[in-house]
Amino acid sequence: MSNDDFYVRYYVGHKGKFGHEFLEFEFRPDGKMRYANNSNYKNDTMIRKEAFVSASVLLELKRIIEDSEIMKEDDSNWPQPDRVGRQELEIILGDQHISFTTTKLGSLMQVQQSKDPEGLRAFYYLVQDVKCLVFSLISAHFKIQPIQR
């Protein structure tokens, strides 16, 4: 891997009453952003969007990731995926590569009661920040609501 390698992929989902419902997005080194949101609730259909983001957006995303210090964490003591759902986060940042898997987190209380509250807190807040960025980019670029209301 070279120092300018950069890739981010996030997935959260579960299989339940309405089938496989999930949210997934990724950023590629060339600036391509991919987004998918699948829900069968009230017969919703899958939303898939792709767009290219500028180098400055990628730089901001890198800054958010670096500030979170998530690359120093280890998911070995995080709750395993279960019937509630699963989250996956993969990041390549320069010569560092992480791939985390944990259960779907519903609250900060759940984070605080885990075996690794500090590491899971870094994950929890990073995911919130990046989801906010993605939803802003999607709604600005496509003039849609990224989550059906």
Short mmCIF file of N, CA and C in Angstrom, two decimals:
data_model
loop_
_atom_site.label_atom_id
_atom_site.label_comp_id
_atom_site.label_asym_id
_atom_site.label_seq_id
_atom_site.Cartn_x
_atom_site.Cartn_y
_atom_site.Cartn_z
N MET A 1 0.84 -1.19 0.00
CA MET A 1 0.00 0.00 0.00
C MET A 1 0.88 1.24 0.00
N SER A 2 0.46 2.23 -0.74
CA SER A 2 1.23 3.48 -0.75
C SER A 2 0.66 4.43 0.29
N ASN A 3 1.39 5.51 0.53
CA ASN A 3 0.96 6.48 1.54
C ASN A 3 -0.32 7.21 1.16
N ASP A 4 -0.66 7.27 -0.15
CA ASP A 4 -1.90 7.98 -0.50
C ASP A 4 -3.08 7.03 -0.69
N ASP A 5 -2.92 5.75 -0.34
CA ASP A 5 -4.06 4.84 -0.40
C ASP A 5 -5.13 5.32 0.58
N PHE A 6 -6.37 5.32 0.10
CA PHE A 6 -7.47 5.75 0.96
C PHE A 6 -8.75 5.06 0.52
N TYR A 7 -9.42 4.45 1.47
CA TYR A 7 -10.68 3.76 1.19
C TYR A 7 -11.47 3.69 2.50
N VAL A 8 -12.77 3.91 2.42
CA VAL A 8 -13.64 3.80 3.59
C VAL A 8 -14.91 3.07 3.16
N ARG A 9 -15.29 2.06 3.94
CA ARG A 9 -16.57 1.38 3.71
C ARG A 9 -17.24 1.16 5.05
N TYR A 10 -18.53 1.48 5.11
CA TYR A 10 -19.32 1.28 6.33
C TYR A 10 -20.60 0.56 5.96
N TYR A 11 -20.99 -0.39 6.79
CA TYR A 11 -22.22 -1.14 6.60
C TYR A 11 -22.90 -1.29 7.96
N VAL A 12 -24.18 -1.10 8.00
CA VAL A 12 -24.97 -1.44 9.19
C VAL A 12 -26.26 -2.07 8.68
N GLY A 13 -26.62 -3.20 9.28
CA GLY A 13 -27.83 -3.85 8.82
C GLY A 13 -28.28 -4.97 9.72
N HIS A 14 -29.45 -5.49 9.39
CA HIS A 14 -30.01 -6.63 10.10
C HIS A 14 -31.01 -7.34 9.19
N LYS A 15 -31.30 -8.57 9.55
CA LYS A 15 -32.34 -9.32 8.85
C LYS A 15 -33.48 -9.51 9.83
N GLY A 16 -34.64 -9.03 9.45
CA GLY A 16 -35.78 -9.08 10.37
C GLY A 16 -37.09 -9.22 9.64
N LYS A 17 -38.11 -8.71 10.27
CA LYS A 17 -39.49 -8.79 9.78
C LYS A 17 -39.63 -8.28 8.34
N PHE A 18 -38.85 -7.27 7.99
CA PHE A 18 -38.96 -6.67 6.66
C PHE A 18 -37.82 -7.10 5.74
N GLY A 19 -37.18 -8.25 6.03
CA GLY A 19 -36.10 -8.75 5.19
C GLY A 19 -34.76 -8.14 5.59
N HIS A 20 -33.84 -8.11 4.63
CA HIS A 20 -32.49 -7.58 4.88
C HIS A 20 -32.52 -6.06 4.70
N GLU A 21 -32.46 -5.35 5.81
CA GLU A 21 -32.46 -3.89 5.77
C GLU A 21 -31.06 -3.42 6.12
N PHE A 22 -30.54 -2.50 5.33
CA PHE A 22 -29.18 -2.04 5.58
C PHE A 22 -28.92 -0.66 5.01
N LEU A 23 -27.84 -0.07 5.50
CA LEU A 23 -27.28 1.17 4.99
C LEU A 23 -25.81 0.89 4.74
N GLU A 24 -25.32 1.25 3.58
CA GLU A 24 -23.92 1.02 3.26
C GLU A 24 -23.41 2.17 2.42
N PHE A 25 -22.18 2.58 2.69
CA PHE A 25 -21.54 3.57 1.83
C PHE A 25 -20.05 3.32 1.78
N GLU A 26 -19.45 3.82 0.71
CA GLU A 26 -18.00 3.71 0.58
C GLU A 26 -17.45 4.92 -0.15
N PHE A 27 -16.21 5.22 0.17
CA PHE A 27 -15.44 6.24 -0.54
C PHE A 27 -14.22 5.56 -1.11
N ARG A 28 -13.98 5.77 -2.39
CA ARG A 28 -12.81 5.18 -3.05
C ARG A 28 -11.75 6.26 -3.24
N PRO A 29 -10.50 5.83 -3.48
CA PRO A 29 -9.40 6.80 -3.60
C PRO A 29 -9.58 7.79 -4.76
N ASP A 30 -10.33 7.39 -5.81
CA ASP A 30 -10.54 8.30 -6.95
C ASP A 30 -11.66 9.30 -6.69
N GLY A 31 -12.26 9.26 -5.48
CA GLY A 31 -13.32 10.20 -5.14
C GLY A 31 -14.72 9.67 -5.34
N LYS A 32 -14.84 8.44 -5.82
CA LYS A 32 -16.17 7.89 -6.03
C LYS A 32 -16.80 7.53 -4.69
N MET A 33 -18.00 8.05 -4.48
CA MET A 33 -18.78 7.75 -3.28
C MET A 33 -19.97 6.90 -3.72
N ARG A 34 -20.15 5.77 -3.06
CA ARG A 34 -21.29 4.89 -3.34
C ARG A 34 -22.14 4.80 -2.08
N TYR A 35 -23.46 4.80 -2.28
CA TYR A 35 -24.41 4.81 -1.16
C TYR A 35 -25.55 3.85 -1.49
N ALA A 36 -25.94 3.05 -0.52
CA ALA A 36 -27.10 2.17 -0.69
C ALA A 36 -27.87 2.13 0.62
N ASN A 37 -29.18 2.21 0.51
CA ASN A 37 -30.06 2.15 1.67
C ASN A 37 -31.23 1.26 1.30
N ASN A 38 -31.35 0.11 1.95
CA ASN A 38 -32.41 -0.84 1.63
C ASN A 38 -33.35 -1.03 2.82
N SER A 39 -34.61 -0.78 2.57
CA SER A 39 -35.63 -1.03 3.59
C SER A 39 -36.89 -1.51 2.88
N ASN A 40 -37.50 -2.52 3.41
CA ASN A 40 -38.76 -3.00 2.85
C ASN A 40 -39.94 -2.54 3.69
N TYR A 41 -39.68 -1.68 4.67
CA TYR A 41 -40.75 -1.15 5.51
C TYR A 41 -41.72 -0.35 4.64
N LYS A 42 -43.00 -0.64 4.76
CA LYS A 42 -44.03 0.01 3.94
C LYS A 42 -43.69 -0.07 2.45
N ASN A 43 -43.12 -1.21 2.04
CA ASN A 43 -42.77 -1.48 0.65
C ASN A 43 -41.78 -0.49 0.05
N ASP A 44 -40.92 0.10 0.89
CA ASP A 44 -39.87 0.97 0.36
C ASP A 44 -38.97 0.16 -0.56
N THR A 45 -38.32 0.85 -1.46
CA THR A 45 -37.37 0.19 -2.36
C THR A 45 -35.96 0.65 -2.03
N MET A 46 -35.00 -0.05 -2.59
CA MET A 46 -33.61 0.29 -2.31
C MET A 46 -33.24 1.60 -3.00
N ILE A 47 -32.52 2.43 -2.25
CA ILE A 47 -31.97 3.67 -2.80
C ILE A 47 -30.50 3.41 -3.06
N ARG A 48 -30.06 3.59 -4.29
CA ARG A 48 -28.64 3.46 -4.64
C ARG A 48 -28.21 4.75 -5.33
N LYS A 49 -27.12 5.31 -4.87
CA LYS A 49 -26.61 6.54 -5.47
C LYS A 49 -25.10 6.45 -5.57
N GLU A 50 -24.56 7.04 -6.62
CA GLU A 50 -23.11 7.15 -6.80
C GLU A 50 -22.80 8.57 -7.23
N ALA A 51 -21.71 9.08 -6.73
CA ALA A 51 -21.27 10.43 -7.12
C ALA A 51 -19.77 10.52 -6.89
N PHE A 52 -19.16 11.45 -7.54
CA PHE A 52 -17.75 11.73 -7.28
C PHE A 52 -17.66 12.95 -6.39
N VAL A 53 -16.81 12.86 -5.38
CA VAL A 53 -16.59 13.98 -4.48
C VAL A 53 -15.22 14.58 -4.77
N SER A 54 -15.05 15.82 -4.38
CA SER A 54 -13.80 16.53 -4.65
C SER A 54 -12.69 16.05 -3.72
N ALA A 55 -11.47 16.42 -4.08
CA ALA A 55 -10.30 16.09 -3.25
C ALA A 55 -10.44 16.73 -1.87
N SER A 56 -11.05 17.91 -1.79
CA SER A 56 -11.20 18.56 -0.48
C SER A 56 -12.16 17.79 0.43
N VAL A 57 -13.18 17.15 -0.15
CA VAL A 57 -14.08 16.31 0.65
C VAL A 57 -13.32 15.10 1.19
N LEU A 58 -12.50 14.48 0.33
CA LEU A 58 -11.70 13.34 0.78
C LEU A 58 -10.71 13.76 1.87
N LEU A 59 -10.12 14.95 1.72
CA LEU A 59 -9.20 15.44 2.76
C LEU A 59 -9.93 15.65 4.08
N GLU A 60 -11.14 16.18 4.02
CA GLU A 60 -11.92 16.38 5.24
C GLU A 60 -12.28 15.05 5.89
N LEU A 61 -12.64 14.07 5.07
CA LEU A 61 -12.95 12.74 5.58
C LEU A 61 -11.72 12.13 6.25
N LYS A 62 -10.56 12.28 5.62
CA LYS A 62 -9.31 11.78 6.22
C LYS A 62 -9.05 12.47 7.56
N ARG A 63 -9.29 13.78 7.61
CA ARG A 63 -9.07 14.53 8.85
C ARG A 63 -10.00 14.02 9.96
N ILE A 64 -11.25 13.79 9.63
CA ILE A 64 -12.22 13.28 10.60
C ILE A 64 -11.74 11.93 11.14
N ILE A 65 -11.29 11.07 10.24
CA ILE A 65 -10.81 9.74 10.64
C ILE A 65 -9.57 9.85 11.52
N GLU A 66 -8.62 10.68 11.09
CA GLU A 66 -7.39 10.83 11.87
C GLU A 66 -7.68 11.42 13.25
N ASP A 67 -8.55 12.42 13.31
CA ASP A 67 -8.90 13.03 14.60
C ASP A 67 -9.58 12.04 15.55
N SER A 68 -10.30 11.08 15.00
CA SER A 68 -11.01 10.10 15.83
C SER A 68 -10.06 9.10 16.49
N GLU A 69 -8.87 8.97 15.92
CA GLU A 69 -7.87 7.99 16.38
C GLU A 69 -8.37 6.55 16.29
N ILE A 70 -9.31 6.29 15.40
CA ILE A 70 -9.87 4.95 15.24
C ILE A 70 -8.82 3.95 14.75
N MET A 71 -7.81 4.44 14.03
CA MET A 71 -6.79 3.54 13.48
C MET A 71 -5.95 2.89 14.58
N LYS A 72 -6.02 3.42 15.80
CA LYS A 72 -5.28 2.86 16.94
C LYS A 72 -6.09 1.81 17.69
N GLU A 73 -7.35 1.63 17.32
CA GLU A 73 -8.24 0.76 18.08
C GLU A 73 -8.18 -0.69 17.61
N ASP A 74 -8.80 -1.55 18.39
CA ASP A 74 -8.85 -2.99 18.14
C ASP A 74 -10.25 -3.45 18.55
N ASP A 75 -10.91 -4.19 17.68
CA ASP A 75 -12.30 -4.59 17.97
C ASP A 75 -12.43 -5.92 18.69
N SER A 76 -11.34 -6.48 19.18
CA SER A 76 -11.40 -7.82 19.79
C SER A 76 -12.28 -7.88 21.04
N ASN A 77 -12.45 -6.77 21.75
CA ASN A 77 -13.30 -6.75 22.94
C ASN A 77 -14.65 -6.06 22.71
N TRP A 78 -15.00 -5.84 21.46
CA TRP A 78 -16.27 -5.21 21.14
C TRP A 78 -17.35 -6.28 21.05
N PRO A 79 -18.61 -5.91 21.30
CA PRO A 79 -19.70 -6.90 21.20
C PRO A 79 -19.78 -7.48 19.79
N GLN A 80 -19.97 -8.78 19.72
CA GLN A 80 -20.08 -9.47 18.43
C GLN A 80 -21.43 -9.17 17.78
N PRO A 81 -21.50 -9.23 16.44
CA PRO A 81 -22.79 -9.07 15.77
C PRO A 81 -23.77 -10.12 16.31
N ASP A 82 -25.04 -9.74 16.37
CA ASP A 82 -26.06 -10.64 16.91
C ASP A 82 -27.36 -10.43 16.14
N ARG A 83 -28.46 -10.93 16.70
CA ARG A 83 -29.75 -10.82 16.00
C ARG A 83 -30.19 -9.37 15.84
N VAL A 84 -29.68 -8.47 16.68
CA VAL A 84 -30.01 -7.05 16.57
C VAL A 84 -29.43 -6.47 15.28
N GLY A 85 -28.26 -6.95 14.88
CA GLY A 85 -27.65 -6.50 13.65
C GLY A 85 -26.14 -6.49 13.72
N ARG A 86 -25.55 -5.94 12.68
CA ARG A 86 -24.09 -5.86 12.62
C ARG A 86 -23.67 -4.56 11.98
N GLN A 87 -22.49 -4.11 12.37
CA GLN A 87 -21.85 -2.95 11.76
C GLN A 87 -20.46 -3.38 11.31
N GLU A 88 -20.05 -2.88 10.16
CA GLU A 88 -18.71 -3.14 9.65
C GLU A 88 -18.10 -1.81 9.24
N LEU A 89 -16.85 -1.63 9.57
CA LEU A 89 -16.12 -0.43 9.16
C LEU A 89 -14.76 -0.87 8.66
N GLU A 90 -14.47 -0.52 7.43
CA GLU A 90 -13.16 -0.81 6.86
C GLU A 90 -12.55 0.50 6.40
N ILE A 91 -11.30 0.72 6.79
CA ILE A 91 -10.59 1.94 6.40
C ILE A 91 -9.18 1.58 5.99
N ILE A 92 -8.77 2.11 4.85
CA ILE A 92 -7.37 2.08 4.44
C ILE A 92 -6.94 3.53 4.42
N LEU A 93 -5.92 3.83 5.19
CA LEU A 93 -5.41 5.20 5.30
C LEU A 93 -3.89 5.12 5.23
N GLY A 94 -3.36 5.42 4.04
CA GLY A 94 -1.92 5.28 3.85
C GLY A 94 -1.52 3.83 3.96
N ASP A 95 -0.58 3.53 4.86
CA ASP A 95 -0.13 2.15 5.01
C ASP A 95 -0.85 1.42 6.14
N GLN A 96 -1.92 2.03 6.68
CA GLN A 96 -2.70 1.40 7.75
C GLN A 96 -4.00 0.84 7.19
N HIS A 97 -4.42 -0.31 7.72
CA HIS A 97 -5.68 -0.92 7.29
C HIS A 97 -6.39 -1.49 8.51
N ILE A 98 -7.63 -1.09 8.72
CA ILE A 98 -8.44 -1.66 9.80
C ILE A 98 -9.72 -2.21 9.20
N SER A 99 -10.25 -3.22 9.85
CA SER A 99 -11.53 -3.80 9.46
C SER A 99 -12.22 -4.24 10.75
N PHE A 100 -13.24 -3.50 11.15
CA PHE A 100 -13.93 -3.74 12.42
C PHE A 100 -15.33 -4.29 12.17
N THR A 101 -15.75 -5.17 13.06
CA THR A 101 -17.11 -5.71 13.03
C THR A 101 -17.64 -5.70 14.46
N THR A 102 -18.86 -5.23 14.62
CA THR A 102 -19.49 -5.24 15.94
C THR A 102 -21.00 -5.30 15.77
N THR A 103 -21.71 -5.37 16.86
CA THR A 103 -23.16 -5.37 16.82
C THR A 103 -23.68 -3.98 16.48
N LYS A 104 -24.94 -3.90 16.15
CA LYS A 104 -25.59 -2.61 15.93
C LYS A 104 -25.71 -1.93 17.29
N LEU A 105 -25.20 -0.72 17.40
CA LEU A 105 -25.21 0.01 18.67
C LEU A 105 -26.38 0.97 18.71
N GLY A 106 -27.21 0.83 19.74
CA GLY A 106 -28.40 1.66 19.83
C GLY A 106 -28.22 2.91 20.66
N SER A 107 -27.24 2.90 21.57
CA SER A 107 -27.10 4.05 22.45
C SER A 107 -25.69 4.13 23.01
N LEU A 108 -25.37 5.30 23.54
CA LEU A 108 -24.08 5.50 24.19
C LEU A 108 -23.99 4.67 25.46
N MET A 109 -25.12 4.39 26.09
CA MET A 109 -25.15 3.55 27.28
C MET A 109 -24.60 2.15 26.96
N GLN A 110 -24.99 1.63 25.81
CA GLN A 110 -24.50 0.32 25.37
C GLN A 110 -22.98 0.36 25.17
N VAL A 111 -22.49 1.46 24.64
CA VAL A 111 -21.05 1.65 24.44
C VAL A 111 -20.34 1.67 25.79
N GLN A 112 -20.87 2.43 26.73
CA GLN A 112 -20.24 2.59 28.04
C GLN A 112 -20.22 1.30 28.84
N GLN A 113 -21.16 0.40 28.58
CA GLN A 113 -21.23 -0.86 29.32
C GLN A 113 -20.43 -1.98 28.66
N SER A 114 -19.74 -1.67 27.56
CA SER A 114 -18.97 -2.70 26.85
C SER A 114 -17.63 -2.95 27.54
N LYS A 115 -16.91 -3.97 27.08
CA LYS A 115 -15.59 -4.31 27.64
C LYS A 115 -14.52 -3.30 27.22
N ASP A 116 -14.78 -2.54 26.15
CA ASP A 116 -13.82 -1.55 25.66
C ASP A 116 -14.55 -0.24 25.37
N PRO A 117 -15.01 0.46 26.42
CA PRO A 117 -15.81 1.67 26.19
C PRO A 117 -15.06 2.77 25.44
N GLU A 118 -13.76 2.93 25.68
CA GLU A 118 -13.02 4.00 24.99
C GLU A 118 -12.91 3.73 23.50
N GLY A 119 -12.53 2.50 23.14
CA GLY A 119 -12.41 2.16 21.73
C GLY A 119 -13.73 2.19 21.01
N LEU A 120 -14.76 1.64 21.64
CA LEU A 120 -16.08 1.60 21.03
C LEU A 120 -16.67 3.00 20.92
N ARG A 121 -16.33 3.88 21.87
CA ARG A 121 -16.79 5.27 21.81
C ARG A 121 -16.17 5.96 20.59
N ALA A 122 -14.89 5.72 20.31
CA ALA A 122 -14.24 6.30 19.12
C ALA A 122 -14.97 5.83 17.86
N PHE A 123 -15.30 4.55 17.81
CA PHE A 123 -16.03 3.98 16.68
C PHE A 123 -17.41 4.62 16.56
N TYR A 124 -18.14 4.68 17.66
CA TYR A 124 -19.51 5.20 17.70
C TYR A 124 -19.57 6.63 17.18
N TYR A 125 -18.70 7.49 17.70
CA TYR A 125 -18.72 8.89 17.28
C TYR A 125 -18.21 9.09 15.85
N LEU A 126 -17.21 8.31 15.45
CA LEU A 126 -16.72 8.40 14.07
C LEU A 126 -17.84 8.03 13.10
N VAL A 127 -18.53 6.94 13.39
CA VAL A 127 -19.63 6.51 12.52
C VAL A 127 -20.70 7.60 12.44
N GLN A 128 -21.04 8.20 13.57
CA GLN A 128 -22.04 9.29 13.57
C GLN A 128 -21.57 10.45 12.68
N ASP A 129 -20.31 10.84 12.83
CA ASP A 129 -19.78 11.96 12.05
C ASP A 129 -19.76 11.66 10.55
N VAL A 130 -19.31 10.47 10.19
CA VAL A 130 -19.20 10.12 8.77
C VAL A 130 -20.59 9.94 8.16
N LYS A 131 -21.53 9.35 8.91
CA LYS A 131 -22.90 9.24 8.40
C LYS A 131 -23.49 10.62 8.15
N CYS A 132 -23.25 11.55 9.04
CA CYS A 132 -23.74 12.92 8.88
C CYS A 132 -23.17 13.54 7.60
N LEU A 133 -21.87 13.35 7.38
CA LEU A 133 -21.22 13.86 6.17
C LEU A 133 -21.85 13.23 4.93
N VAL A 134 -22.01 11.92 4.94
CA VAL A 134 -22.58 11.22 3.78
C VAL A 134 -24.01 11.69 3.51
N PHE A 135 -24.84 11.77 4.54
CA PHE A 135 -26.22 12.21 4.34
C PHE A 135 -26.27 13.64 3.79
N SER A 136 -25.37 14.50 4.25
CA SER A 136 -25.31 15.87 3.73
C SER A 136 -24.92 15.88 2.27
N LEU A 137 -23.91 15.09 1.92
CA LEU A 137 -23.46 15.02 0.52
C LEU A 137 -24.56 14.46 -0.38
N ILE A 138 -25.21 13.40 0.05
CA ILE A 138 -26.28 12.78 -0.76
C ILE A 138 -27.44 13.75 -0.95
N SER A 139 -27.88 14.38 0.14
CA SER A 139 -29.04 15.28 0.00
C SER A 139 -28.69 16.52 -0.81
N ALA A 140 -27.46 17.02 -0.68
CA ALA A 140 -27.07 18.20 -1.46
C ALA A 140 -26.91 17.84 -2.94
N HIS A 141 -26.31 16.69 -3.20
CA HIS A 141 -26.03 16.31 -4.59
C HIS A 141 -27.28 15.86 -5.33
N PHE A 142 -28.12 15.10 -4.67
CA PHE A 142 -29.28 14.52 -5.35
C PHE A 142 -30.60 15.17 -4.98
N LYS A 143 -30.57 16.11 -4.04
CA LYS A 143 -31.79 16.78 -3.59
C LYS A 143 -32.85 15.76 -3.14
N ILE A 144 -32.37 14.73 -2.41
CA ILE A 144 -33.29 13.73 -1.87
C ILE A 144 -33.06 13.60 -0.38
N GLN A 145 -33.98 12.98 0.30
CA GLN A 145 -33.79 12.63 1.70
C GLN A 145 -33.07 11.28 1.72
N PRO A 146 -31.88 11.18 2.33
CA PRO A 146 -31.15 9.91 2.33
C PRO A 146 -31.86 8.83 3.14
N ILE A 147 -32.72 9.22 4.06
CA ILE A 147 -33.50 8.26 4.83
C ILE A 147 -34.96 8.66 4.66
N GLN A 148 -35.77 7.69 4.25
CA GLN A 148 -37.20 7.98 4.06
C GLN A 148 -37.83 8.35 5.39
N ARG A 149 -38.67 9.36 5.39
CA ARG A 149 -39.36 9.78 6.62
C ARG A 149 -40.82 9.55 6.51
#
